XYZ file of C-alpha atoms in Angstrom:
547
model
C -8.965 -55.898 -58.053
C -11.837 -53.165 -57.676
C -15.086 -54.575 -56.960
C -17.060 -53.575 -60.036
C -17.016 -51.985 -63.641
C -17.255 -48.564 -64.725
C -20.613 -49.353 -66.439
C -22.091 -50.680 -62.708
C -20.313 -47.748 -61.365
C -22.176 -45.065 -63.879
C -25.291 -46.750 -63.098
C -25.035 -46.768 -59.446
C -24.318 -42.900 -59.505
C -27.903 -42.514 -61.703
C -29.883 -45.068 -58.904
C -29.013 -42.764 -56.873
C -26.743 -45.223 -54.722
C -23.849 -42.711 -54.613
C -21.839 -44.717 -51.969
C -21.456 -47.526 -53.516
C -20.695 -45.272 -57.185
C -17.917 -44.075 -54.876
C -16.573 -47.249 -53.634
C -16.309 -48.815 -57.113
C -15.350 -45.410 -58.813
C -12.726 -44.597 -56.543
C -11.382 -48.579 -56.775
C -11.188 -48.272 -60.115
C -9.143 -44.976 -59.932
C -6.640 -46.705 -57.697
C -6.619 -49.386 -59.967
C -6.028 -47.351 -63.327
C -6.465 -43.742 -63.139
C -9.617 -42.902 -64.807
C -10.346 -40.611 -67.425
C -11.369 -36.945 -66.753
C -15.377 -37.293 -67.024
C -15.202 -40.312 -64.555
C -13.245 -38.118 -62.604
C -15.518 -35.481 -62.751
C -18.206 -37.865 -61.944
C -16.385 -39.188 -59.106
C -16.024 -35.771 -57.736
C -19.634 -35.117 -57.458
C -20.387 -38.320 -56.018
C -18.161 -37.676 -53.043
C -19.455 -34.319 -52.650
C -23.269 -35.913 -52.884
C -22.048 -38.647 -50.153
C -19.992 -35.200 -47.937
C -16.336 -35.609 -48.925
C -16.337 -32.701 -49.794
C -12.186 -32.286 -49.733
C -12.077 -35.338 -51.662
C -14.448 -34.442 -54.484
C -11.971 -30.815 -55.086
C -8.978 -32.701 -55.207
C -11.198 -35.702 -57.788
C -12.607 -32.508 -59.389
C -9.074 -31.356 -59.544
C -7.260 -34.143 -61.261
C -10.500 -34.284 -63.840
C -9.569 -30.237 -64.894
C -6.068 -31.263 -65.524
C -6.907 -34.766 -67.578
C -9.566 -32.739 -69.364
C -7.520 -29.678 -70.192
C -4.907 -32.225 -71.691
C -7.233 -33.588 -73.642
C -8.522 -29.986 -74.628
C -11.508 -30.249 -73.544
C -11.968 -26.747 -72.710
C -15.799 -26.980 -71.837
C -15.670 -29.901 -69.418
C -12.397 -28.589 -67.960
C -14.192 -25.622 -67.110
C -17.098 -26.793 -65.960
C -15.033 -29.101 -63.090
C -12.819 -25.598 -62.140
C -16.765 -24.499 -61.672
C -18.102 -27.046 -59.568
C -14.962 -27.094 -57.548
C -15.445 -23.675 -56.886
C -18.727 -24.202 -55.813
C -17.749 -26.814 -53.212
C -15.301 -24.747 -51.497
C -17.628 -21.688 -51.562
C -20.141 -23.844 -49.887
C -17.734 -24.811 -47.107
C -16.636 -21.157 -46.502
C -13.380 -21.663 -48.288
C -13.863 -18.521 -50.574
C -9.832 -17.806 -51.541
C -9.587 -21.229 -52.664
C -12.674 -20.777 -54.627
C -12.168 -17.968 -56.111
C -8.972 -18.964 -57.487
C -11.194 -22.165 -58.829
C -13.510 -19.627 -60.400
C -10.455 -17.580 -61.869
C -9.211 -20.703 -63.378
C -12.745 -21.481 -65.122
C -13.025 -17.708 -66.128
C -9.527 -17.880 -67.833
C -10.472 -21.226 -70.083
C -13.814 -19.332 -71.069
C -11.954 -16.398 -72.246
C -9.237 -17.764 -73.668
C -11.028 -20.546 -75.616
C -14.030 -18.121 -76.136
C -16.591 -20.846 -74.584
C -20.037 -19.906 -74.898
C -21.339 -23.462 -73.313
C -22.481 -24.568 -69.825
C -19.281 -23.238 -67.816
C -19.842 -19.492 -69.467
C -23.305 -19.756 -68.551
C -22.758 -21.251 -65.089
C -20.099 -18.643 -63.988
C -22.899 -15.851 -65.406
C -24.976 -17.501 -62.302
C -21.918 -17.246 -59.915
C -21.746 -13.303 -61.058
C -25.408 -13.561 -60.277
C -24.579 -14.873 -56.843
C -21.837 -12.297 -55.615
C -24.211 -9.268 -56.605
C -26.527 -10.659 -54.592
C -24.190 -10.631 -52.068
C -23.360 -7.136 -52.360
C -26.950 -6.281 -52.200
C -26.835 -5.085 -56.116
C -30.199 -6.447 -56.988
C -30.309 -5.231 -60.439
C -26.820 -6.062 -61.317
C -27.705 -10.009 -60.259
C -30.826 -9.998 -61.748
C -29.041 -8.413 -65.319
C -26.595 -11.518 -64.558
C -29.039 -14.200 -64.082
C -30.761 -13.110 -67.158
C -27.978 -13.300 -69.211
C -27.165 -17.247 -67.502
C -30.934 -18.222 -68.555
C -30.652 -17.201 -72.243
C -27.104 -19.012 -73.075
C -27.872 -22.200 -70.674
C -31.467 -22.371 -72.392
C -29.935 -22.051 -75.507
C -27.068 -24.544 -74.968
C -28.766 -26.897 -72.869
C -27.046 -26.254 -69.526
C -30.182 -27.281 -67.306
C -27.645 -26.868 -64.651
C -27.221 -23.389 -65.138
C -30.506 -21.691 -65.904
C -31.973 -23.602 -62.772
C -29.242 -21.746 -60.894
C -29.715 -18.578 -62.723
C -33.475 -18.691 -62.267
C -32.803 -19.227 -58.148
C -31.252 -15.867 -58.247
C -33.183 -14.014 -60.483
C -36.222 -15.312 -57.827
C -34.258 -13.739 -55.287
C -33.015 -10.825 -56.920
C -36.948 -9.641 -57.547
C -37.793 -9.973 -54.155
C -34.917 -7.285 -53.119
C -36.653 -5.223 -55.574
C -39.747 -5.648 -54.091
C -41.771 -7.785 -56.794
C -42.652 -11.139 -54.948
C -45.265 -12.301 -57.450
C -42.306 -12.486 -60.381
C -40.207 -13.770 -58.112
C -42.326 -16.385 -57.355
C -43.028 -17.355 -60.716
C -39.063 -17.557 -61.336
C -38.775 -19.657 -58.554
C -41.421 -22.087 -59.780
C -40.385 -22.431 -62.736
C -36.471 -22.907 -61.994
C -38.837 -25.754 -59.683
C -40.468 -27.602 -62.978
C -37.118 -28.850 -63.870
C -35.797 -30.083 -60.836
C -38.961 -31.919 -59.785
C -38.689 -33.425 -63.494
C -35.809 -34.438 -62.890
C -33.847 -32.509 -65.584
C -31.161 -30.855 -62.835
C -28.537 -32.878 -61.466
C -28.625 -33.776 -57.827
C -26.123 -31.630 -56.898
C -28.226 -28.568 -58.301
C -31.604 -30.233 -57.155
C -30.510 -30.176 -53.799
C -29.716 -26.257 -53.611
C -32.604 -25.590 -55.974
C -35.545 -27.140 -53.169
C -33.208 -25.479 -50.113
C -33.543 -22.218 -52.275
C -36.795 -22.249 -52.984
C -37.593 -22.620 -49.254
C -35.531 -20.488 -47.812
C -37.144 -17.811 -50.514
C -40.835 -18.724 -49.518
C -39.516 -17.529 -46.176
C -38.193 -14.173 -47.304
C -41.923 -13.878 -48.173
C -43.675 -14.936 -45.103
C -45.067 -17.567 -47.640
C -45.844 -20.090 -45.039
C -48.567 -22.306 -47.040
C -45.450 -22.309 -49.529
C -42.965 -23.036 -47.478
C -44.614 -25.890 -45.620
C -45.169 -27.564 -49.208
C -41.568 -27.063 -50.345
C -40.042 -28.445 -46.839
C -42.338 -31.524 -47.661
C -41.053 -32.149 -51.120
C -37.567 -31.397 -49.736
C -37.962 -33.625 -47.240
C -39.137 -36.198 -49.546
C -36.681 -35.819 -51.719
C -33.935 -36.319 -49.080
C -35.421 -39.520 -47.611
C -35.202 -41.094 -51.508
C -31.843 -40.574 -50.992
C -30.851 -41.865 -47.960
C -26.870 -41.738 -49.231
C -27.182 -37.711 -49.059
C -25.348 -35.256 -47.588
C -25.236 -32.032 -48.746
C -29.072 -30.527 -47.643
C -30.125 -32.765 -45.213
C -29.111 -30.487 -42.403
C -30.524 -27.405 -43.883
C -33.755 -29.370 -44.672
C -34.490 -30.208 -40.812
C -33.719 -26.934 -39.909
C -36.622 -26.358 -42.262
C -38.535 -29.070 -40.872
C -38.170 -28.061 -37.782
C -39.336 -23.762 -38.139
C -42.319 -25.440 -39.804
C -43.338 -28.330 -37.009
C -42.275 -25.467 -34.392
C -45.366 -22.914 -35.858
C -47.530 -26.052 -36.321
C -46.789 -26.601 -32.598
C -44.964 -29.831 -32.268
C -42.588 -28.640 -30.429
C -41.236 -32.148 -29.036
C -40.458 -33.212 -32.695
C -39.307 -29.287 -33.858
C -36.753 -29.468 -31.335
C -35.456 -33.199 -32.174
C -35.638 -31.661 -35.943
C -33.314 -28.822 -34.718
C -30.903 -30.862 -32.677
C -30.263 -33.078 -35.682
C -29.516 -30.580 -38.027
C -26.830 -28.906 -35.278
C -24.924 -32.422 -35.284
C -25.083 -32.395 -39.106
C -24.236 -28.711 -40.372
C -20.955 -27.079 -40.102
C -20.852 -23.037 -38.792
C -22.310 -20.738 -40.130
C -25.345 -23.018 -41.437
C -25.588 -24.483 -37.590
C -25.942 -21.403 -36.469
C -30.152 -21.190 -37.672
C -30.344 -24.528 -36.217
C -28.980 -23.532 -33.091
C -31.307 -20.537 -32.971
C -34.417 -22.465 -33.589
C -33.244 -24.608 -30.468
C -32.919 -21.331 -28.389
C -36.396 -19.921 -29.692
C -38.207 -23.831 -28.765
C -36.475 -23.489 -24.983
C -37.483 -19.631 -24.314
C -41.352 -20.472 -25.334
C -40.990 -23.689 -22.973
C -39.272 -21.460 -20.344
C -36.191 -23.327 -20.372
C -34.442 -20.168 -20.160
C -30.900 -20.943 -18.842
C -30.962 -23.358 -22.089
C -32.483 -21.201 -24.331
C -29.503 -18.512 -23.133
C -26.337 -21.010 -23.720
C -28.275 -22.164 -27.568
C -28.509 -18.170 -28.161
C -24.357 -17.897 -27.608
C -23.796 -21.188 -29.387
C -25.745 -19.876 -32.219
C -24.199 -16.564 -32.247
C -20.433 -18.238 -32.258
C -21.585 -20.466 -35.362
C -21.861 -16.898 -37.220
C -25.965 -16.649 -36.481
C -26.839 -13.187 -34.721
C -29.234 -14.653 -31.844
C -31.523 -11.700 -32.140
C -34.418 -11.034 -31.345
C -34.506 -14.196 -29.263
C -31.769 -12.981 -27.147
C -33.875 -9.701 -26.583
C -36.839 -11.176 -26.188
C -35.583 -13.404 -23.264
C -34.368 -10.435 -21.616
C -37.987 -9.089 -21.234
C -38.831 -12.843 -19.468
C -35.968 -12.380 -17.290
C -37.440 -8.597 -16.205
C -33.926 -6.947 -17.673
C -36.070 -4.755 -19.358
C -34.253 -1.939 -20.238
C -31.346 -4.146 -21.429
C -34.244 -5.285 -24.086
C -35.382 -2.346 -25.146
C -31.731 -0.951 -25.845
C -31.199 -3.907 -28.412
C -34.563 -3.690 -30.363
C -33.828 -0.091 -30.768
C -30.465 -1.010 -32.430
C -32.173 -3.767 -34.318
C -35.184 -1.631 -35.879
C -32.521 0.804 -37.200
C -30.473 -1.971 -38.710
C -31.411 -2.753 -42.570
C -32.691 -6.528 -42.031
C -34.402 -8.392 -44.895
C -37.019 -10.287 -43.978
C -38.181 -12.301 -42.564
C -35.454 -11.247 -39.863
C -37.452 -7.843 -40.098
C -40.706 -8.988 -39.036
C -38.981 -10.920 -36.404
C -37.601 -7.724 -34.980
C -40.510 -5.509 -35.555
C -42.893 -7.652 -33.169
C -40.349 -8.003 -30.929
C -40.068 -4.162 -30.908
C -43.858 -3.919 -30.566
C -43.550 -6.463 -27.676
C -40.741 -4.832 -25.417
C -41.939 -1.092 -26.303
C -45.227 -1.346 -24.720
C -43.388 -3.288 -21.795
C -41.372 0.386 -21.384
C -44.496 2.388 -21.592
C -43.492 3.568 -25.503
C -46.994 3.469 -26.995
C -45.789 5.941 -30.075
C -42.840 3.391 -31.174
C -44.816 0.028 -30.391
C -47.435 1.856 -33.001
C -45.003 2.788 -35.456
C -43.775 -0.768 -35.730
C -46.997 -2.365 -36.025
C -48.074 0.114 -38.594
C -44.732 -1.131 -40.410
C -45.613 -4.652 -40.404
C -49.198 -3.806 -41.844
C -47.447 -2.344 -44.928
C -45.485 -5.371 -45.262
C -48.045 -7.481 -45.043
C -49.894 -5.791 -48.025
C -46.704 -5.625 -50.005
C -46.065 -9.072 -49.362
C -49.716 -10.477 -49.782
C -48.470 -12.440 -46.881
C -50.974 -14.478 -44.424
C -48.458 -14.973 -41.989
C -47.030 -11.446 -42.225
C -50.790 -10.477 -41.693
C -51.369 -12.041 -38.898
C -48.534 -10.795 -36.850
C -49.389 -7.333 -38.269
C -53.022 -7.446 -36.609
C -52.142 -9.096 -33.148
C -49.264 -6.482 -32.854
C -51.672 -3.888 -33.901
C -54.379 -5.463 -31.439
C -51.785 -5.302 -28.469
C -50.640 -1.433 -29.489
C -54.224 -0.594 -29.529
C -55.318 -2.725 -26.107
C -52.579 -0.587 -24.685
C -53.747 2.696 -25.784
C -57.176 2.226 -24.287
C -58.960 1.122 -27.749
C -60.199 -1.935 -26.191
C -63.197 -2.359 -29.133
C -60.973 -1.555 -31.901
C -57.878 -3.940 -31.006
C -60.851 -6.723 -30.243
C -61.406 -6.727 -34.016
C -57.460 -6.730 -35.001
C -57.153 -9.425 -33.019
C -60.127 -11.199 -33.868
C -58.640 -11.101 -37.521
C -55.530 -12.404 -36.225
C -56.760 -15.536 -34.452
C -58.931 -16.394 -37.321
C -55.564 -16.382 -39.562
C -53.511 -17.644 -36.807
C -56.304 -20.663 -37.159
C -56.134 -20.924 -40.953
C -52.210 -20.999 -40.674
C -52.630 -23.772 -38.270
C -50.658 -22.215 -35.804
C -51.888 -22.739 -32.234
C -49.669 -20.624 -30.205
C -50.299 -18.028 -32.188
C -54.173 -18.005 -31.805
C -54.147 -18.756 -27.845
C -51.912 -15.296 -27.826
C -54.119 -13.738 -29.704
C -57.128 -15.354 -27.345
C -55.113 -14.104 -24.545
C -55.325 -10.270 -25.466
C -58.951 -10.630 -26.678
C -59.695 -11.717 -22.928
C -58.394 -8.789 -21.433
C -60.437 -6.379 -24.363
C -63.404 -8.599 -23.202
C -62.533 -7.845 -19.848
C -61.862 -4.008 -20.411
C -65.058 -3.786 -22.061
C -67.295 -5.062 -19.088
C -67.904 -8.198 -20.550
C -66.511 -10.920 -17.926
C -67.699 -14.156 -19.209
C -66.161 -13.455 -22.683
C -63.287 -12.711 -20.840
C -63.610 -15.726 -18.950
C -64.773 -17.963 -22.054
C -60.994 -16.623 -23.968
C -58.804 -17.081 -21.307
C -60.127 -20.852 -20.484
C -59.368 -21.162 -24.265
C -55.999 -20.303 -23.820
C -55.136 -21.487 -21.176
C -55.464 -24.967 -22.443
C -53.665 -24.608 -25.772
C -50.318 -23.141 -23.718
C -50.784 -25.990 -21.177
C -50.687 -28.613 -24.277
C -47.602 -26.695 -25.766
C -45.982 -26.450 -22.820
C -45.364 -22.787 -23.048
C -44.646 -22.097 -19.511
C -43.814 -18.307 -19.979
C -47.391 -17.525 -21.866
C -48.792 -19.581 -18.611
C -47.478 -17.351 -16.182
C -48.661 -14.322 -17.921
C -52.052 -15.127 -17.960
C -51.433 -16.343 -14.017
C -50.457 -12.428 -13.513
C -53.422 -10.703 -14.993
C -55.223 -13.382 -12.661
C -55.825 -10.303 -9.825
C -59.385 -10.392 -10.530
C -59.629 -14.251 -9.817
C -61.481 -15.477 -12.727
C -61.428 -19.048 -12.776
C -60.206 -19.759 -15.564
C -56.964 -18.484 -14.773
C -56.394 -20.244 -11.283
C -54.168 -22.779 -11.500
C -56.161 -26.035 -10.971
C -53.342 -28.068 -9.223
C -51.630 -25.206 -6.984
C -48.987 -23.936 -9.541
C -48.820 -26.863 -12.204
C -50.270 -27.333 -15.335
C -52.417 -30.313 -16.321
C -49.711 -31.575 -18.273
C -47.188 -31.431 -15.036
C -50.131 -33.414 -12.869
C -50.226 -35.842 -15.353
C -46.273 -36.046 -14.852
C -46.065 -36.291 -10.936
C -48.822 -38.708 -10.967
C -46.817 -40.799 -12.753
C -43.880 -40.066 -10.736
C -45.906 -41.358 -7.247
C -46.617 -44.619 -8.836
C -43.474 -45.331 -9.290
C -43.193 -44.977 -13.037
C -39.764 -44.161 -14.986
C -39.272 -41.248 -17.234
C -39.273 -43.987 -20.283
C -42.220 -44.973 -18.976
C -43.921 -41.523 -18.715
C -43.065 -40.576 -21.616
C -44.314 -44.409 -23.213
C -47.532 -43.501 -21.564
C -47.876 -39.460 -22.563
C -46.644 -39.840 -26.228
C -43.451 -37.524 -25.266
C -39.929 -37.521 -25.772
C -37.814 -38.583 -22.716
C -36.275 -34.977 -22.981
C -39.557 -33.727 -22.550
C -40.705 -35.453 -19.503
C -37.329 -34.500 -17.749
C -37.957 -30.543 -18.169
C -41.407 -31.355 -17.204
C -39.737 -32.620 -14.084
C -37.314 -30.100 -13.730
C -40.688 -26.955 -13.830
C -42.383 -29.477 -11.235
C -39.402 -29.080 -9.020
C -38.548 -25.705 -9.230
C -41.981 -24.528 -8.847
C -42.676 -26.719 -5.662
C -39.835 -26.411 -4.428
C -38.634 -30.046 -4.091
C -35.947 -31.864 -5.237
C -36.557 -35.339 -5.645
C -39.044 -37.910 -6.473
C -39.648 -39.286 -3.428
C -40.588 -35.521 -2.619
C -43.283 -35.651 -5.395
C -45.150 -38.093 -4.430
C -45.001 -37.058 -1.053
C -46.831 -33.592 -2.513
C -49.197 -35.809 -4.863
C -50.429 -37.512 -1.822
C -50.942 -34.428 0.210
C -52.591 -32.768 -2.277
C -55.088 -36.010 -2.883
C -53.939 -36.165 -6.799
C -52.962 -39.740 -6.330
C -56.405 -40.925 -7.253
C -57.527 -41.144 -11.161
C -59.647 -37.638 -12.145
C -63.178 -37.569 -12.328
């Protein structure tokens, strides 16, 4: 006998305790098949709980009950939703011929309910697809006005979601935005079905993105994130939302946690969604310097469908293949990327031309993003405008005008609250302070960023400022021979004998962490074991506490 009644098994589903909805539901279906809205309902709870091939063939069985019954709306609607399932695990034949089924009982029955007015959305979806912004936003509009007036919350929350994103392709972010909101009022009232809420906060993310929106963005991947944790039988979304999580704690420069972030969301997301989570991981080893990582992350990531540009590029520059860097931004700049994959690529271009000497290109690019960022009203996009423009004019000799450019760029780096952006931006100003005569200010900069790349762990920015060291300013001498406070910290540890656990007990740091801290300590010294470490920390008279 099944371990519960329909009644506790409708109430589980609206607790929000979808696993056990399932168990009883699906007990009760062996038991007695059940009738086609319980079927429908047990088909989105095994979606909601990810089995996914389960909930088409539940979502099946409820279209063929219902359409017996001739109930031509809610047969429709399950032909919808079990189109949108396989769509959403890149089986698009099978969904379309879901869709064509749904499209078929709208027509034929004339329905003018929820299922005409959710396929409207899907319409919505495809043009957007093909890049036919005013086709998908004609669509959407035309999904808002019969859900609204029918009732199908479902629907016009979809419909708004692509409206939002059909007025940012034509380049009107602020109406966007309010779509996007509002589609937002109903899901955080609760009015949307979890199914729908799900997509609706991943949406509105992932849009706040394609504006540089980063205060936004960092409030959505909260809610999302809250949202998600209320629900710990979830799992549609979870994966995308750490791969939000973790673009948002990698800018806020918690790297340690952005990377754990990233790695969970690769062992929960299916290609092509693993693919951005794969990236982010190659992006978090290339700042660390963790470049043979970063490199094998950058081809996982591109076999999970992800293009691992400009990464890929940019850790062509750190490994001095140059030319080989510059080839693929110029491909990239003339490619017609969105953004934010277009700002990505346009200070990468700014980055690797003035590495080849191209001054006039670098400039063009940076006078790009400028434009962007005024479009936009972007903070973000602002900030990388003015420390790309700060670097093009550094190189051209301008040393006073890039020192305000990038003066404006660490105070919005600061606002942002994104450190690795500012000590960058530090960085440059040193050597403007420097080109202008004035040594201490040069001095004061570098100190400054010296410190926030040694707390990162950005080993690549490190050795950058050790190059432009050739007129021996202090600040920029390594105090320990080659390693970085953080690395002493590490090898003192080592020579008394402690664990990586225990380092990384005693240094707040992931276990992970303290290993590739070993693994720099090594490579730089030269060494290859601990008993080699300590032998150096002695020598070197680092064995006794500081100060």
């Amino acid at each position: 006998m099944p371990d519960g009644t329909i009644e506790q098994a409708r109430a589980l589903f609206d607790d929000g305790a979808w696993s056990e909805s399932f168990t009883v539901l699906a007990g009760l279906d062996r038991e007695s098949a059940l009738g086609g809205r319980d079927l429908a309902r047990l088909g989105e709870t095994a979606y909601l709980i990810g089995r996914d091939a389960e909930a088409v063939d539940y979502l099946g069985r409820a279209y063929g009950t219902l359409l017996g019954q001739s109930l031509w709306e809610q047969a429709a609607t399950c032909a919808f939703w079990a189109a949108f399932i396989l769509g959403s695990r890149g089986e698009f034949a099978r969904g379309a011929g879901w869709a064509g089924r749904a499209r078929q009982l709208v027509t034929d029955q004339g329905l003018e309910g929820e299922a005409a007015a959710l396929l409207l959305g899907l319409d919505s979806r495809i043009l957007l697809e093909q890049a036919d912004a005013e086709g998908a936003g004609s669509a959407a509009r035309r999904a808002i006005e019969l859900g609204t007036r029918t009732g199908a919350t479902d629907a016009v929350v979809l419909a708004r979601m692509n409206l939002g994103h059909a007025l940012l392709l034509q380049g009107d972010p602020g109406a966007a935005a309010s779509e996007l909101d509002e589609a937002m009022v109903a899901v955080t009232a609760g009015e949307a079905s979890p199914s729908v809420a799900g997509l609706a906060y991943c949406t509105a993310v992932g849009a706040c993105w394609v504006r540089c929106d980063l205060p936004r963005a960092r409030e959505w991947t909260a809610a999302l994130d809250r949202w998600c944790e209320a629900r710990p039988d979830l799992v549609p979304y979870r994966g995308l939302c750490r791969v939000h999580r973790a673009q948002v704690l990698s800018l806020a420069g918690d790297w340690p946690d952005a990377t754990r972030e990233a790695e969970r969301a690769a062992g929960l997301l299916d290609p092509p969604a693993s693919g951005d989570a794969l990236y982010e991981l190659g992006e978090l080893s290339r700042l660390t310097g963790a470049t043979s990582q970063a490199e094998d992350f950058y081809r996982r990531a591109n076999s999970a469908g992800r293009q691992p540009e400009p990464g890929l590029a940019l850790l062509r520059l750190a490994q001095g293949r140059v030319a080989a860097a510059a080839t693929t931004l110029r491909r990239l700049l003339g490619e017609g990327r969105g953004y934010p994959q277009r700002a990505d690529i346009l200070c990468a271009h700014v980055e690797v031309m003035l590495a080849v000497g191209d001054l006039e290109a670098a400039r063009e690019s940076a006078g790009e993003l400028t434009a962007a960022a005024g479009h936009l009203e972007s903070a973000l996009l602002r900030a990388r405008a003015d420390q790309c423009a700060g670097a093009v004019l550094l190189a051209g000799g301008e040393a006073a005008e890039a020192l305000k450019r990038l003066e404006a760029a660490r105070l919005a780096w600061q606002a942002l609250g994104v450190p690795h952006g500012v000590a960058q931006c530090r960085a440059l100003m040193a050597s403007c302070y420097r080109a202008l005569g004035d040594l201490d200010a040069s001095t004061l900069e570098l100190d400054a960023a010296q410190g926030t790349f040694e707390r990162l762990g950005a080993e690549p920015d490190l050795a950058r400022l050790r190059d432009r060291a050739e007129d021996g300013s202090a600040a920029l001498r390594p105090k320990h021979g080659p390693l970085t406070d953080r690395e002493v910290e590490v090898i003192r540890l080592v020579a008394a004998g402690n664990t990586n656990r225990m380092i990384a007990t005693a240094l707040f740091l992931s276990e992970k962490t303290v290993a590739r801290h070993l693994s720099n300590i090594y490579a730089k010294l030269g060494i290859g074991s601990r008993a080699a470490a300590t032998a150096w920390v002695y020598d070197h008279d680092l064995h006794r506490p500081a100060g």
